[in-house]
Coordinates of C-alpha atoms in Angstrom, one line a residue:
M122 CA -28.7 43.3 12.1
A123 CA -30.4 44.1 8.6
D124 CA -32.8 46.5 7.0
M125 CA -36.6 46.3 8.2
K126 CA -37.9 44.4 4.9
T127 CA -34.8 41.9 5.1
L128 CA -35.4 41.7 8.8
K129 CA -39.3 40.8 8.6
D130 CA -38.7 38.5 5.2
T131 CA -36.1 36.4 7.2
L132 CA -38.5 36.2 10.4
L133 CA -41.3 35.0 8.5
S134 CA -39.5 32.6 6.6
G135 CA -38.3 30.9 9.6
G136 CA -34.6 32.5 9.8
Y137 CA -34.8 33.2 13.3
D138 CA -37.0 30.1 14.5
D139 CA -34.0 28.7 16.3
A140 CA -33.7 32.0 18.4
L141 CA -37.5 32.1 19.3
K142 CA -37.2 28.5 20.4
A143 CA -34.3 29.3 22.5
V144 CA -36.3 32.1 24.0
Y145 CA -39.9 30.7 24.2
L146 CA -38.9 26.9 24.5
S147 CA -42.0 25.7 22.7
E148 CA -42.0 25.1 18.9
D149 CA -46.1 25.3 19.2
C150 CA -45.9 29.2 19.7
I151 CA -43.4 29.9 17.1
A152 CA -45.7 30.6 14.4
Q153 CA -47.4 33.0 16.6
Q154 CA -44.2 34.8 17.8
R155 CA -43.3 35.4 14.3
Q156 CA -46.6 37.3 13.6
R157 CA -46.0 39.3 16.9
Y158 CA -42.5 40.3 15.9
A159 CA -43.4 41.1 12.3
A160 CA -46.3 43.7 13.6
V161 CA -43.3 45.1 15.9
I162 CA -41.7 45.6 12.5
D163 CA -44.6 47.1 10.6
S164 CA -45.0 49.8 13.3
F165 CA -41.5 50.7 13.1
I166 CA -41.7 50.9 9.3
S167 CA -44.8 52.7 9.5
L168 CA -42.9 55.3 11.7
F169 CA -39.4 55.3 10.9
G170 CA -39.1 53.9 7.3
A171 CA -38.0 50.3 5.8
E172 CA -34.5 51.2 4.7
R173 CA -33.5 51.5 8.4
I174 CA -30.8 49.0 9.7
G175 CA -31.9 47.6 13.1
G176 CA -32.3 44.3 15.1
L177 CA -34.9 42.3 17.4
F178 CA -34.9 42.1 21.1
S179 CA -36.5 40.8 23.8
A180 CA -36.9 40.9 27.7
P181 CA -39.1 38.7 29.8
G182 CA -41.6 39.3 32.4
R183 CA -40.7 37.1 35.7
S184 CA -42.5 35.1 38.3
E185 CA -41.6 35.2 42.2
I186 CA -41.3 31.4 43.2
G187 CA -40.1 32.2 46.9
G188 CA -38.6 35.1 49.0
N189 CA -41.2 37.9 48.6
H190 CA -39.2 41.1 49.2
T191 CA -36.3 39.3 50.9
D192 CA -34.1 41.3 48.3
H193 CA -34.8 44.3 50.0
N194 CA -33.4 42.8 53.2
H195 CA -30.1 41.2 51.7
G196 CA -32.1 37.6 51.4
R197 CA -32.3 34.9 49.0
V198 CA -35.0 34.4 46.4
L199 CA -36.2 32.0 43.7
A200 CA -37.3 33.5 40.6
A201 CA -38.0 32.6 36.7
G202 CA -38.2 34.6 33.8
I203 CA -41.5 33.8 32.0
D204 CA -42.7 33.5 28.2
L205 CA -44.7 36.6 28.6
D206 CA -42.0 39.2 27.4
A207 CA -41.8 42.7 26.1
I208 CA -40.4 42.9 22.5
A209 CA -38.6 45.5 20.2
V210 CA -37.2 46.4 17.0
A211 CA -34.7 49.2 17.5
S212 CA -32.2 51.3 14.7
K213 CA -29.7 53.7 15.7
N214 CA -30.0 57.3 14.4
T215 CA -27.6 60.3 13.8
E216 CA -29.9 62.8 15.9
N217 CA -28.7 62.2 19.5
I218 CA -32.4 61.7 20.3
V219 CA -34.1 58.4 21.6
R220 CA -37.7 57.9 20.4
V221 CA -39.6 54.9 22.1
K222 CA -43.1 54.1 20.8
S223 CA -44.8 51.3 22.6
E224 CA -47.9 50.1 21.5
G225 CA -50.9 51.4 23.1
Y226 CA -48.8 54.3 24.6
R227 CA -47.7 57.7 23.1
M228 CA -44.0 58.0 22.0
D229 CA -41.5 58.9 24.3
V230 CA -38.7 61.5 23.3
I231 CA -35.6 61.9 24.9
D232 CA -32.8 64.3 24.1
L233 CA -29.8 63.0 25.0
S234 CA -28.1 66.2 25.4
D235 CA -30.0 66.6 28.8
L236 CA -30.1 63.3 30.7
S237 CA -31.0 65.2 34.2
I238 CA -33.8 64.1 36.1
Q239 CA -37.2 65.6 35.1
E240 CA -39.9 65.7 37.7
K241 CA -42.5 66.0 35.1
E242 CA -41.6 62.7 34.3
T243 CA -41.8 60.9 37.6
G244 CA -43.8 57.8 37.4
H245 CA -43.9 57.8 33.4
S246 CA -42.0 55.7 31.0
A247 CA -40.0 58.7 29.6
S248 CA -38.2 58.5 32.8
L249 CA -37.0 54.9 32.2
V250 CA -36.0 56.0 29.0
R251 CA -33.9 58.8 30.4
G252 CA -32.7 57.1 33.4
V253 CA -31.3 53.9 31.7
C254 CA -29.5 56.4 29.3
A255 CA -28.2 58.3 31.9
R256 CA -26.8 55.2 34.1
F257 CA -24.9 53.9 30.9
Q258 CA -23.2 57.2 30.3
Q259 CA -22.5 57.6 34.2
L260 CA -20.7 54.2 34.1
G261 CA -18.7 55.2 30.9
Y262 CA -20.7 53.1 28.5
R263 CA -21.5 54.3 24.9
I264 CA -25.3 55.8 24.2
G265 CA -26.5 57.4 21.2
G266 CA -29.7 58.1 19.2
F267 CA -32.2 55.0 18.4
D268 CA -35.7 54.8 17.5
A269 CA -37.6 51.7 18.7
T270 CA -41.1 50.3 18.5
T271 CA -42.1 47.9 21.4
A272 CA -44.9 45.7 22.5
S273 CA -45.4 43.7 25.6
R274 CA -47.4 40.8 26.9
V275 CA -46.3 41.4 30.5
L276 CA -49.5 43.1 31.7
S277 CA -49.3 46.1 33.7
G278 CA -50.2 45.7 37.3
S279 CA -50.2 41.9 36.8
G280 CA -47.5 41.5 39.3
L281 CA -44.9 40.0 36.6
S282 CA -42.8 43.2 36.4
S283 CA -43.9 45.0 33.4
S284 CA -41.5 48.0 34.4
A285 CA -38.7 45.8 34.9
A286 CA -39.2 44.1 31.5
F287 CA -39.4 47.8 29.8
E288 CA -36.3 48.7 31.7
V289 CA -34.3 45.7 30.7
L290 CA -35.5 45.8 27.0
L291 CA -34.3 49.3 27.0
G292 CA -30.7 48.2 28.5
T293 CA -30.3 45.4 26.1
M294 CA -31.0 47.7 23.0
L295 CA -28.1 50.2 24.1
N296 CA -26.2 47.1 25.4
Y297 CA -26.0 46.0 21.4
L298 CA -26.7 49.0 19.3
F299 CA -23.6 50.7 21.2
N300 CA -21.4 48.4 23.2
D301 CA -21.2 45.2 21.3
G302 CA -23.2 43.2 23.9
K303 CA -20.3 43.4 26.3
I304 CA -22.5 44.3 29.4
D305 CA -23.1 41.6 31.5
P306 CA -27.0 40.8 32.6
V307 CA -26.2 41.7 36.2
E308 CA -25.2 45.4 35.4
I309 CA -27.8 45.5 32.9
A310 CA -30.3 44.7 35.8
Q311 CA -28.5 47.0 38.3
I312 CA -28.8 50.1 35.5
A313 CA -32.4 49.2 35.2
Q314 CA -33.0 49.2 38.9
Y315 CA -31.0 52.5 39.0
A316 CA -33.7 54.1 36.5
E317 CA -36.7 53.0 38.6
N318 CA -35.2 54.1 41.9
V319 CA -33.6 57.3 40.9
Y320 CA -35.8 58.6 37.7
F321 CA -39.1 56.7 37.9
G322 CA -39.3 57.3 41.9
K323 CA -39.9 53.9 43.0
P324 CA -38.0 52.6 45.7
C325 CA -38.0 48.7 44.6
G326 CA -35.4 46.1 45.3
L327 CA -33.5 44.2 42.8
L328 CA -35.3 41.1 42.2
D329 CA -37.5 41.9 39.5
Q330 CA -34.9 43.5 37.2
M331 CA -32.3 40.4 38.1
A332 CA -34.8 37.8 37.1
S333 CA -35.7 39.5 33.8
A334 CA -32.0 40.2 32.7
V335 CA -30.9 36.7 33.8
S336 CA -33.8 34.7 33.0
G337 CA -34.5 31.0 33.3
F338 CA -35.0 29.4 37.0
V339 CA -32.6 30.9 39.3
M340 CA -31.6 31.1 43.0
I341 CA -30.2 34.7 43.9
D342 CA -28.5 35.7 46.8
F343 CA -28.6 39.5 47.6
K344 CA -26.3 39.4 50.8
D345 CA -24.4 41.9 48.7
P346 CA -26.8 43.9 46.5
S347 CA -23.5 45.1 44.4
S348 CA -22.6 41.7 43.8
P349 CA -25.6 39.3 43.9
V350 CA -24.7 35.7 43.6
I351 CA -26.8 33.9 41.1
E352 CA -27.3 30.2 40.6
K353 CA -29.3 28.5 37.9
V354 CA -31.6 26.1 39.1
D355 CA -32.0 22.7 37.1
F356 CA -35.2 21.7 37.2
D357 CA -38.1 21.2 34.8
F358 CA -41.7 22.1 35.7
A359 CA -43.2 19.7 33.3

């Protein structure tokens, strides 16, 4: 966490290159990713100011390799997180309000004093923001106001789970801004699925959110959806 100017200067000077390599694997794209994250920081500064203290976050889209829709039926799947992801810069505020401005979309503004389902938000991103916050609170985790700007390379309607990436990104921000990163990826995925099922209104299975939250190349056994078994698959596609 750092103020926005320091965050951007450190990013562009290569201070986060090791983290970027861990996420994107190839060194060839690091310079491009630096510029991408810098643009999200610039967007945040233009809306909320350069003095704010915040951090950078990412959640990947996913590719389904085998087991289409078997997650609905307590089956097994092969899936992988991909290097097309949703990214964000986020900072706490003291207003009990969440503001999320995604590139190309209007800002979602959620008052945390009312986390009930809003029918007018069904099918819209605001419902996902509200739903993720609501589920965190229901499970006894801390929530609070924050401001964020996001951008995504997980194209909407592409079959790479843009909504799951956005939900997991929201959960990851709440996890590290307010809960010291103690919530594990499986629970982040389950929270994300809850938001999509109950608030967004789409009865999806858990595959998309789980593949995004866990990332890597994985086998997931959904025999018990409340406690899925996840196994990393050691395989190099190259």
